[in-house]
Short mmCIF file of C-alpha atoms in Angstrom, two decimals:
data_model
loop_
_atom_site.label_atom_id
_atom_site.label_comp_id
_atom_site.label_asym_id
_atom_site.label_seq_id
_atom_site.Cartn_x
_atom_site.Cartn_y
_atom_site.Cartn_z
CA UNK S 1 13.24 -12.28 -34.78
CA UNK S 2 15.57 -15.21 -34.42
CA UNK S 3 18.27 -15.60 -37.03
CA UNK S 4 20.41 -18.68 -37.15
CA UNK S 5 23.88 -18.03 -38.49
CA UNK S 6 26.08 -20.91 -39.52
CA UNK S 7 29.38 -20.88 -41.34
CA UNK S 8 31.95 -23.08 -42.90
CA UNK S 9 35.41 -21.61 -43.20
CA UNK S 10 38.15 -23.48 -44.98
CA UNK S 11 40.96 -24.02 -42.46
CA UNK S 12 43.54 -25.69 -44.70
CA UNK S 13 45.64 -22.53 -44.78
CA UNK S 14 46.84 -20.22 -42.02
CA UNK S 15 44.75 -17.38 -43.48
CA UNK S 16 41.74 -19.66 -43.37
CA UNK S 17 42.20 -20.34 -39.68
CA UNK S 18 42.58 -16.62 -39.11
CA UNK S 19 39.33 -15.98 -40.97
CA UNK S 20 37.58 -18.64 -38.91
CA UNK S 21 38.59 -16.95 -35.68
CA UNK S 22 37.50 -13.55 -37.00
CA UNK S 23 34.10 -14.84 -38.12
CA UNK S 24 33.50 -16.62 -34.83
CA UNK S 25 34.47 -13.53 -32.88
CA UNK S 26 31.97 -11.41 -34.80
CA UNK S 27 29.17 -13.94 -34.35
CA UNK S 28 29.72 -14.08 -30.59
CA UNK S 29 29.07 -10.34 -30.52
CA UNK S 30 25.53 -10.73 -31.74
CA UNK S 31 24.23 -14.03 -30.51
CA UNK S 32 24.52 -17.11 -28.49
CA UNK S 33 26.87 -19.86 -29.55
CA UNK S 34 24.68 -22.97 -29.51
CA UNK S 35 27.11 -25.27 -31.33
CA UNK S 36 30.63 -24.83 -32.64
CA UNK S 37 29.76 -22.95 -35.80
CA UNK S 38 26.08 -22.29 -35.13
CA UNK S 39 24.83 -19.08 -33.57
CA UNK S 40 21.34 -18.05 -32.51
CA UNK S 41 20.85 -14.30 -32.69
CA UNK S 42 17.71 -12.46 -31.63
CA UNK S 43 17.77 -9.18 -33.52
CA UNK S 44 15.80 -6.90 -35.81
CA UNK S 45 16.19 -6.67 -39.58
CA UNK S 46 18.55 -3.68 -39.42
CA UNK S 47 20.89 -5.36 -37.00
CA UNK S 48 20.79 -8.43 -39.19
CA UNK S 49 21.94 -6.48 -42.24
CA UNK S 50 24.80 -5.08 -40.17
CA UNK S 51 25.98 -8.53 -39.13
CA UNK S 52 25.68 -9.87 -42.68
CA UNK S 53 27.75 -7.04 -44.03
CA UNK S 54 30.47 -7.50 -41.42
CA UNK S 55 30.67 -11.22 -42.03
CA UNK S 56 30.71 -10.85 -45.81
CA UNK S 57 33.79 -8.68 -45.53
CA UNK S 58 35.55 -11.32 -43.47
CA UNK S 59 35.08 -14.47 -45.50
CA UNK S 60 36.63 -15.60 -48.73
CA UNK S 61 33.64 -16.44 -50.95
CA UNK S 62 35.67 -18.92 -53.02
CA UNK S 63 36.27 -21.32 -50.15
CA UNK S 64 33.98 -20.30 -47.27
CA UNK S 65 30.23 -20.11 -46.86
CA UNK S 66 27.72 -18.44 -44.64
CA UNK S 67 24.10 -19.41 -44.11
CA UNK S 68 21.38 -17.33 -42.49
CA UNK S 69 18.12 -18.95 -41.41
CA UNK S 70 15.34 -16.55 -40.62
CA UNK S 71 13.11 -18.14 -38.04
CA UNK S 72 10.83 -15.15 -37.44
CA UNK S 73 9.27 -14.02 -34.21
CA UNK S 74 7.49 -17.24 -33.33
CA UNK S 75 10.69 -19.19 -33.22
CA UNK S 76 10.05 -20.83 -29.88
CA UNK S 77 8.00 -23.66 -31.35
CA UNK S 78 10.45 -24.17 -34.18
CA UNK S 79 13.51 -24.98 -32.14
CA UNK S 80 14.06 -28.14 -30.18
CA UNK S 81 17.13 -29.02 -28.19
CA UNK S 82 18.30 -32.51 -27.25
CA UNK S 83 21.37 -33.38 -25.23
CA UNK S 84 24.15 -31.44 -23.60
CA UNK S 85 24.96 -27.72 -23.72
CA UNK S 86 21.68 -26.19 -22.68
CA UNK S 87 21.09 -22.74 -24.09
CA UNK S 88 19.21 -19.86 -22.47
CA UNK S 89 16.40 -17.73 -23.80
CA UNK S 90 17.55 -14.12 -24.38
CA UNK S 91 13.95 -12.95 -24.33
CA UNK S 92 13.09 -14.80 -21.14
CA UNK S 93 13.92 -13.88 -17.58
CA UNK S 94 17.62 -13.13 -17.30
CA UNK S 95 18.56 -13.71 -13.70
CA UNK S 96 21.98 -14.85 -12.53
CA UNK L 1 6.78 2.50 -31.03
CA UNK L 2 10.03 1.49 -29.46
CA UNK L 3 10.67 -2.16 -28.81
CA UNK L 4 10.75 -3.40 -25.26
CA UNK L 5 13.99 -5.24 -24.68
CA UNK L 6 15.10 -7.48 -21.89
CA UNK L 7 16.51 -6.64 -18.48
CA UNK L 8 19.41 -8.54 -16.99
CA UNK L 9 19.21 -9.02 -13.23
CA UNK L 10 22.41 -10.01 -11.48
CA UNK L 11 21.65 -11.27 -7.99
CA UNK L 12 24.71 -13.34 -7.13
CA UNK L 13 26.79 -10.98 -4.99
CA UNK L 14 30.28 -12.19 -5.89
CA UNK L 15 29.91 -11.71 -9.61
CA UNK L 16 31.62 -9.30 -11.93
CA UNK L 17 30.18 -7.75 -15.06
CA UNK L 18 32.55 -7.33 -17.94
CA UNK L 19 32.43 -6.36 -21.56
CA UNK L 20 33.58 -8.74 -24.26
CA UNK L 21 33.13 -7.48 -27.78
CA UNK L 22 29.49 -6.48 -27.75
CA UNK L 23 28.43 -8.84 -25.01
CA UNK L 24 28.02 -8.38 -21.33
CA UNK L 25 29.62 -11.33 -19.56
CA UNK L 26 28.76 -12.16 -15.96
CA UNK L 27 31.74 -13.77 -14.27
CA UNK L 28 31.41 -15.65 -11.01
CA UNK L 29 34.74 -16.63 -9.50
CA UNK L 30 36.45 -16.40 -12.90
CA UNK L 31 33.79 -18.62 -14.44
CA UNK L 32 31.48 -17.36 -17.13
CA UNK L 33 27.87 -17.57 -15.94
CA UNK L 34 26.06 -15.89 -18.77
CA UNK L 35 26.91 -13.98 -21.92
CA UNK L 36 24.27 -11.72 -23.43
CA UNK L 37 24.61 -9.49 -26.51
CA UNK L 38 24.06 -5.87 -25.48
CA UNK L 39 21.63 -5.20 -28.33
CA UNK L 40 19.15 -7.51 -26.61
CA UNK L 41 19.18 -5.49 -23.40
CA UNK L 42 17.28 -2.48 -22.19
CA UNK L 43 18.80 -2.34 -18.75
CA UNK L 44 21.00 -4.15 -16.27
CA UNK L 45 20.24 -4.23 -12.56
CA UNK L 46 22.91 -5.53 -10.22
CA UNK L 47 22.13 -6.51 -6.63
CA UNK L 48 24.71 -6.72 -3.89
CA UNK L 49 28.19 -5.43 -4.31
CA UNK L 50 28.64 -6.60 -7.86
CA UNK L 51 31.52 -5.08 -9.75
CA UNK L 52 31.46 -3.88 -13.32
CA UNK L 53 34.23 -2.96 -15.67
CA UNK L 54 34.55 0.67 -16.76
CA UNK L 55 34.48 -0.53 -20.36
CA UNK L 56 31.04 -2.05 -19.80
CA UNK L 57 29.80 1.07 -18.04
CA UNK L 58 30.95 3.15 -21.00
CA UNK L 59 29.33 0.85 -23.52
CA UNK L 60 26.05 0.88 -21.58
CA UNK L 61 26.05 4.68 -21.42
CA UNK L 62 26.75 4.84 -25.14
CA UNK L 63 23.94 2.46 -26.05
CA UNK L 64 21.37 3.91 -23.65
CA UNK L 65 21.33 0.83 -21.48
CA UNK L 66 20.46 1.72 -17.91
CA UNK L 67 22.95 0.20 -15.49
CA UNK L 68 21.90 0.41 -11.85
CA UNK L 69 23.47 -0.93 -8.67
CA UNK L 70 21.26 -1.80 -5.73
CA UNK L 71 22.08 -3.30 -2.34
CA UNK L 72 21.19 -6.91 -1.71
CA UNK L 73 17.85 -5.70 -0.31
CA UNK L 74 17.04 -3.58 -3.30
CA UNK L 75 17.96 -0.20 -1.91
CA UNK L 76 19.34 2.13 -4.51
CA UNK L 77 23.12 2.62 -4.54
CA UNK L 78 24.24 4.11 -7.83
CA UNK L 79 23.33 4.55 -11.44
CA UNK L 80 25.69 4.91 -14.33
CA UNK L 81 25.01 7.92 -16.49
CA UNK L 82 27.14 8.79 -19.47
CA UNK L 83 27.83 11.99 -21.22
CA UNK L 84 24.72 14.19 -21.27
CA UNK L 85 23.12 13.70 -24.63
CA UNK L 86 19.93 14.67 -26.30
CA UNK L 87 18.43 18.03 -26.75
CA UNK L 88 19.85 20.88 -24.69
CA UNK L 89 16.93 23.13 -25.63
CA UNK L 90 14.49 20.60 -24.20
CA UNK L 91 16.45 20.35 -20.97
CA UNK L 92 16.67 24.13 -20.64
CA UNK L 93 12.93 24.38 -21.10
CA UNK L 94 12.53 21.75 -18.39
CA UNK L 95 14.75 23.78 -16.03
CA UNK L 96 12.81 26.96 -16.72
CA UNK L 97 9.54 25.26 -15.81
CA UNK L 98 11.10 23.76 -12.69
CA UNK L 99 12.30 27.22 -11.64
CA UNK L 100 8.80 28.65 -11.71
CA UNK L 101 6.44 27.52 -8.95
CA UNK L 102 3.35 28.34 -10.96
CA UNK L 103 4.38 26.38 -14.03
CA UNK L 104 5.64 23.45 -11.96
CA UNK L 105 2.28 23.37 -10.21
CA UNK L 106 0.55 23.03 -13.58
CA UNK L 107 2.44 19.83 -14.36
CA UNK L 108 2.49 18.57 -10.78
CA UNK L 109 -1.30 18.87 -10.81
CA UNK L 110 -1.54 16.34 -13.62
CA UNK L 111 0.86 13.94 -11.94
CA UNK L 112 -1.28 14.05 -8.82
CA UNK L 113 -4.54 13.69 -10.71
CA UNK L 114 -3.06 10.63 -12.35
CA UNK L 115 -1.89 9.25 -9.05
CA UNK L 116 -5.24 9.67 -7.28
CA UNK L 117 -7.24 8.48 -10.28
CA UNK L 118 -5.20 5.29 -10.53
CA UNK L 119 -5.27 4.68 -6.78
CA UNK L 120 -9.03 4.98 -6.98
CA UNK L 121 -9.00 2.60 -9.94
CA UNK L 122 -7.25 -0.04 -7.86
CA UNK L 123 -9.88 0.27 -5.12
CA UNK L 124 -12.78 0.25 -7.60
CA UNK L 125 -11.39 -2.79 -9.35
CA UNK L 126 -11.27 -4.65 -6.02
CA UNK L 127 -14.86 -3.64 -5.27
CA UNK L 128 -16.00 -4.94 -8.65
CA UNK L 129 -14.08 -8.20 -8.48
CA UNK L 130 -14.62 -9.21 -4.85
CA UNK L 131 -17.87 -7.60 -3.85
CA UNK L 132 -18.86 -10.30 -1.38
CA UNK L 133 -15.55 -10.67 0.41
CA UNK L 134 -14.71 -7.06 1.14
CA UNK L 135 -15.87 -4.29 3.42
CA UNK L 136 -17.57 -2.51 0.55
CA UNK L 137 -18.79 0.53 2.49
CA UNK L 138 -15.28 1.32 3.71
CA UNK L 139 -13.80 0.98 0.25
CA UNK L 140 -16.60 2.98 -1.34
CA UNK L 141 -16.04 5.74 1.18
CA UNK L 142 -12.33 5.88 0.38
CA UNK L 143 -13.08 5.85 -3.32
CA UNK L 144 -15.53 8.71 -2.92
CA UNK L 145 -13.01 10.71 -0.95
CA UNK L 146 -10.46 10.19 -3.72
CA UNK L 147 -13.01 11.32 -6.29
CA UNK L 148 -13.50 14.54 -4.33
CA UNK L 149 -9.72 14.99 -4.07
CA UNK L 150 -9.43 14.77 -7.85
CA UNK L 151 -11.95 17.61 -8.15
CA UNK L 152 -10.12 19.71 -5.59
CA UNK L 153 -6.76 19.05 -7.19
CA UNK L 154 -7.97 20.00 -10.64
CA UNK L 155 -9.02 23.43 -9.36
CA UNK L 156 -5.87 24.02 -7.35
CA UNK L 157 -2.81 25.84 -8.64
CA UNK L 158 -0.64 26.14 -5.55
CA UNK L 159 2.20 23.65 -5.24
CA UNK L 160 2.07 23.35 -1.45
CA UNK L 161 -1.69 22.88 -1.43
CA UNK L 162 -1.34 20.25 -4.13
CA UNK L 163 1.15 18.37 -1.98
CA UNK L 164 -1.36 18.57 0.86
CA UNK L 165 -4.11 17.01 -1.26
CA UNK L 166 -1.69 14.38 -2.49
CA UNK L 167 -0.72 13.46 1.08
CA UNK L 168 -4.35 13.21 2.20
CA UNK L 169 -5.28 11.08 -0.78
CA UNK L 170 -2.28 8.81 -0.25
CA UNK L 171 -3.09 8.24 3.39
CA UNK L 172 -6.75 7.50 2.56
CA UNK L 173 -5.64 5.05 -0.10
CA UNK L 174 -3.16 3.33 2.22
CA UNK L 175 -5.75 3.23 5.01
CA UNK L 176 -7.81 0.75 2.97
CA UNK L 177 -4.85 -0.99 1.35
CA UNK L 178 -4.97 -3.78 3.92
CA UNK L 179 -8.51 -4.63 2.72
CA UNK L 180 -7.15 -5.49 -0.70
CA UNK L 181 -5.00 -8.29 0.66
CA UNK L 182 -7.26 -11.31 0.33
CA UNK L 183 -4.97 -14.24 1.06
CA UNK L 184 -2.40 -15.12 3.71
CA UNK L 185 -3.75 -12.39 5.96
CA UNK L 186 -1.73 -13.53 8.99
CA UNK L 187 1.59 -13.05 7.30
CA UNK L 188 0.80 -10.18 5.00
CA UNK L 189 -0.86 -7.19 6.58
CA UNK L 190 -0.57 -3.51 6.00
CA UNK L 191 -0.83 -1.07 8.92
CA UNK L 192 0.70 1.88 7.14
CA UNK L 193 3.59 2.70 4.92
CA UNK L 194 7.02 2.49 6.49
CA UNK L 195 10.42 2.53 4.85
CA UNK L 196 14.15 2.76 5.49
CA UNK L 197 13.85 0.12 6.80
CA UNK L 198 10.51 -1.49 5.95
CA UNK L 199 9.05 -3.10 9.07
CA UNK L 200 6.71 -5.73 7.62
CA UNK L 201 6.51 -8.08 4.67
CA UNK L 202 4.21 -5.95 2.55
CA UNK L 203 6.28 -2.82 3.03
CA UNK L 204 9.45 -4.73 2.21
CA UNK L 205 7.91 -5.81 -1.09
CA UNK L 206 6.52 -2.37 -1.85
CA UNK L 207 9.89 -0.70 -1.24
CA UNK L 208 11.62 -3.24 -3.43
CA UNK L 209 9.19 -2.86 -6.32
CA UNK L 210 9.22 0.95 -6.07
CA UNK L 211 12.98 0.84 -6.50
CA UNK L 212 12.59 -1.26 -9.63
CA UNK L 213 9.99 1.15 -10.98
CA UNK L 214 12.16 4.18 -10.17
CA UNK L 215 14.97 2.60 -12.16
CA UNK L 216 12.63 2.23 -15.14
CA UNK L 217 11.22 5.75 -14.97
CA UNK L 218 14.66 7.34 -14.56
CA UNK L 219 15.92 5.43 -17.57
CA UNK L 220 12.83 6.45 -19.53
CA UNK L 221 13.30 10.14 -18.69
CA UNK L 222 16.93 10.01 -19.75
CA UNK L 223 16.01 8.15 -22.92
CA UNK L 224 13.76 10.97 -24.16
CA UNK L 225 16.39 13.61 -23.29
CA UNK L 226 14.94 14.94 -20.03
CA UNK L 227 17.03 15.47 -16.92
CA UNK L 228 15.89 12.86 -14.43
CA UNK L 229 17.19 14.93 -11.51
CA UNK L 230 15.10 18.06 -12.09
CA UNK L 231 11.55 17.51 -10.94
CA UNK L 232 8.40 19.58 -10.72
CA UNK L 233 6.58 18.18 -7.74
CA UNK L 234 9.62 16.74 -6.02
CA UNK L 235 12.03 19.60 -5.39
CA UNK L 236 15.72 19.37 -6.18
CA UNK L 237 17.93 17.50 -3.79
CA UNK L 238 21.43 16.25 -4.60
CA UNK L 239 21.34 12.75 -5.98
CA UNK L 240 17.58 12.43 -6.06
CA UNK L 241 15.95 11.51 -9.35
CA UNK L 242 13.12 13.98 -8.78
CA UNK L 243 11.63 13.88 -12.26
CA UNK L 244 11.62 10.10 -12.28
CA UNK L 245 9.81 10.16 -8.94
CA UNK L 246 7.30 12.63 -10.40
CA UNK L 247 6.53 10.40 -13.36
CA UNK L 248 6.41 7.42 -11.05
CA UNK L 249 3.65 8.92 -8.87
CA UNK L 250 0.91 8.04 -11.32
CA UNK L 251 2.32 4.55 -11.89
CA UNK L 252 2.81 3.51 -8.26
CA UNK L 253 -0.68 2.21 -7.63
CA UNK L 254 -1.24 0.43 -10.92
CA UNK L 255 2.24 -0.89 -11.62
CA UNK L 256 3.75 -1.51 -8.20
CA UNK L 257 0.95 -1.81 -5.62
CA UNK L 258 -1.28 -3.96 -7.79
CA UNK L 259 1.70 -6.15 -8.66
CA UNK L 260 2.56 -6.68 -4.99
CA UNK L 261 -1.09 -7.45 -4.20
CA UNK L 262 -1.31 -10.04 -6.93
CA UNK L 263 1.89 -11.75 -5.74
CA UNK L 264 0.32 -12.13 -2.30
CA UNK L 265 -3.19 -12.98 -3.43
CA UNK L 266 -2.00 -15.57 -5.92
CA UNK L 267 0.25 -16.99 -3.19
CA UNK L 268 3.36 -16.59 -5.29
CA UNK L 269 5.22 -15.42 -2.20
CA UNK L 270 4.88 -16.73 1.34
CA UNK L 271 5.98 -15.82 4.84
CA UNK L 272 8.98 -18.21 4.75
CA UNK L 273 10.61 -15.88 2.27
CA UNK L 274 11.01 -13.06 4.79
CA UNK L 275 13.01 -12.67 7.97
CA UNK L 276 13.32 -9.92 10.50
CA UNK L 277 16.53 -8.41 11.80
CA UNK L 278 17.09 -7.22 15.40
CA UNK L 279 16.20 -3.64 14.51
CA UNK L 280 12.84 -4.72 13.09
CA UNK L 281 13.82 -4.38 9.43
CA UNK L 282 12.23 -7.03 7.26
CA UNK L 283 14.43 -8.59 4.63
CA UNK L 284 13.52 -10.92 1.79
CA UNK L 285 15.54 -14.00 1.01
CA UNK L 286 17.13 -14.59 -2.37
CA UNK L 287 14.40 -16.96 -3.57
CA UNK L 288 11.64 -14.45 -2.91
CA UNK L 289 13.62 -11.77 -4.66
CA UNK L 290 14.01 -14.07 -7.64
CA UNK L 291 10.28 -14.79 -7.71
CA UNK L 292 9.49 -11.08 -7.62
CA UNK L 293 12.00 -10.26 -10.34
CA UNK L 294 10.79 -12.90 -12.73
CA UNK L 295 7.14 -11.99 -12.11
CA UNK L 296 8.02 -8.32 -12.63
CA UNK L 297 9.62 -9.16 -15.92
CA UNK L 298 6.51 -11.10 -17.03
CA UNK L 299 4.26 -8.24 -15.95
CA UNK L 300 6.33 -5.85 -18.01
CA UNK L 301 5.74 -7.95 -21.11
CA UNK L 302 1.95 -7.93 -20.78
CA UNK L 303 0.18 -5.72 -23.26
CA UNK L 304 -2.29 -2.92 -22.80
CA UNK L 305 -3.81 -0.17 -24.87
CA UNK L 306 -2.41 3.15 -23.85
CA UNK L 307 -5.41 5.36 -22.96
CA UNK L 308 -3.98 8.51 -24.54
CA UNK L 309 -2.10 7.16 -27.54
CA UNK L 310 -4.63 4.37 -28.13
CA UNK L 311 -1.80 2.15 -29.20
CA UNK L 312 -1.05 -1.36 -27.98
CA UNK L 313 2.14 -1.39 -25.97
CA UNK L 314 3.77 -3.48 -23.26
CA UNK L 315 3.44 -2.42 -19.62
CA UNK L 316 7.20 -2.05 -19.53
CA UNK L 317 6.98 0.80 -22.05
CA UNK L 318 4.49 2.86 -20.04
CA UNK L 319 7.20 4.88 -18.20
CA UNK L 320 8.84 5.56 -21.55
CA UNK L 321 5.60 6.71 -23.15
CA UNK L 322 4.81 9.00 -20.22
CA UNK L 323 8.30 10.50 -20.35
CA UNK L 324 7.87 11.01 -24.08
CA UNK L 325 4.52 12.77 -23.60
CA UNK L 326 6.06 14.96 -20.91
CA UNK L 327 8.90 15.89 -23.24
CA UNK L 328 6.34 16.78 -25.92
CA UNK L 329 4.50 19.03 -23.48
CA UNK L 330 7.72 20.75 -22.39
CA UNK L 331 8.66 21.24 -26.03
CA UNK L 332 5.25 22.83 -26.59
CA UNK L 333 3.83 20.14 -28.89
CA UNK L 334 1.06 19.29 -26.43
CA UNK L 335 -1.11 21.79 -24.56
CA UNK L 336 -1.10 19.79 -21.40
CA UNK L 337 0.70 16.79 -19.99
CA UNK L 338 -1.69 13.83 -20.21
CA UNK L 339 -1.27 11.64 -17.12
CA UNK L 340 -1.63 7.88 -17.51
CA UNK L 341 -5.24 7.20 -16.51
CA UNK L 342 -5.68 3.47 -16.17
CA UNK L 343 -8.96 2.02 -17.36
#
C-alpha cells in the first residue's frame, strides 16, 4: 500500500534542526521524497509500523508532528501531480 | 503467498550502484539517476560493466535480493551470493539425491514431463487459436509425437535415456517453432536453436530471455534454501546453476518462448532493433532490450491460477512456487515433485 508521510519539525533550536535532519534521513530510507517534507512510501503494514516506531523515537512530541496518510493499494487514481519534480512509480518498470 | 516485488534493471553501462541508508542509488557520472528503497525490490539486474559497492552487495545478500551482472547483450557474468543460509538439512538431502543416479532420475523425470507437456501446450494453443493460418497437420504431428514422449518418459527411470527423450522432444518442438511466428516472417525466422553467439533475431531474443528466467529461478531456489548449483538432470559443473536450469526446463516454453513469440506477433519488436556483427552474432540495440525488459516485467505481473496449489499468483512467482514444491519433496513432505503443467 502507499503511505504518505509528512512531518513538521520545529527548527527554532539547534536540537530541532538536528531532529529534522534525522527524521528526513529515516524517511528517505523507506520512500521517495516527493516534496521537501513529504514522502511516498510503498510498503506493507509491518514495514509501516517499523517506520512509525523509528520516527516516533526521533521527534519531540511537544513541538513536532508527524502525519501518516494511508492511501491503500489502489493509490494510483488517488494521486495527481502537477508541475516540476516528476516522481517515478516504484511498482512500475524500473529501468535506468 | 509471498509478495512479488519489483526488479530494477540498470542498462546504462557507465553507472554505479551504491547503497545509501536503505536505498539503492544508481549514479551516472556522479549524478543520481534513481533512488529506490530496497524493501521494494526483489532483484537487481545490471547490464554492461556496471559497478556496485560492496556495501550494496552485502545488503542485497542479507535481504535476499538477487543481484546479477550480465554483459550488455544479456550474457551471464556474475551473481552475488551471500553467506549460505537456510536449512543445512534440506541442502544435505538435496546433495544425497543428486549423488544417486536413480533418485535424480526420479526428479529429472518430472522436470522433463513438465517441459514436454508445456511445449506441447504451446503448440496446441497455436492450433486452437490460428487454425486457418497454420500448417495444422505438421503441428498436430509434432504434438502427437510429444504426447508419445510423455508416455515414454513417465515409464523411464534411466537418467541417460531420459536425456535422450528430452533431446528428441526438444528438437521436435523446435522443428515446428518457426510455424508459430505469424508476423514479420522475413525478419523473424527460426531454423534451429543456436547460441553463444545467437545467429538470428529469434535466437538472440530467446537467449536473452532465458538468461532473465535463469536469474529468476536461481534466486527462487536460493530463497527456499536449496543450493542452486547442485542439479539433478544437469550434472555438476563449476559455476553452473544446475538446479536453476533444472527448474527452468519446464518453464522455458511457457514463460520464455511464448513471451518471445508474442513480442514478435504483436509487432512489439522489429528488425531495426537488431544488427549483425562480422562473426554472424546478432545483437539487439538498447531500445529493443528496453522493450523486452519492460514487457517481461509486465508479463511477470500477470496473474494465473497455479495448477497444483490452485491459488492465484503472479507469473513472476511461478519459479518461486516450483522451487518451494521441490524443497517440500526433498524434505519428504510431498511424495513426488509436481511439475508446473500449464493449462
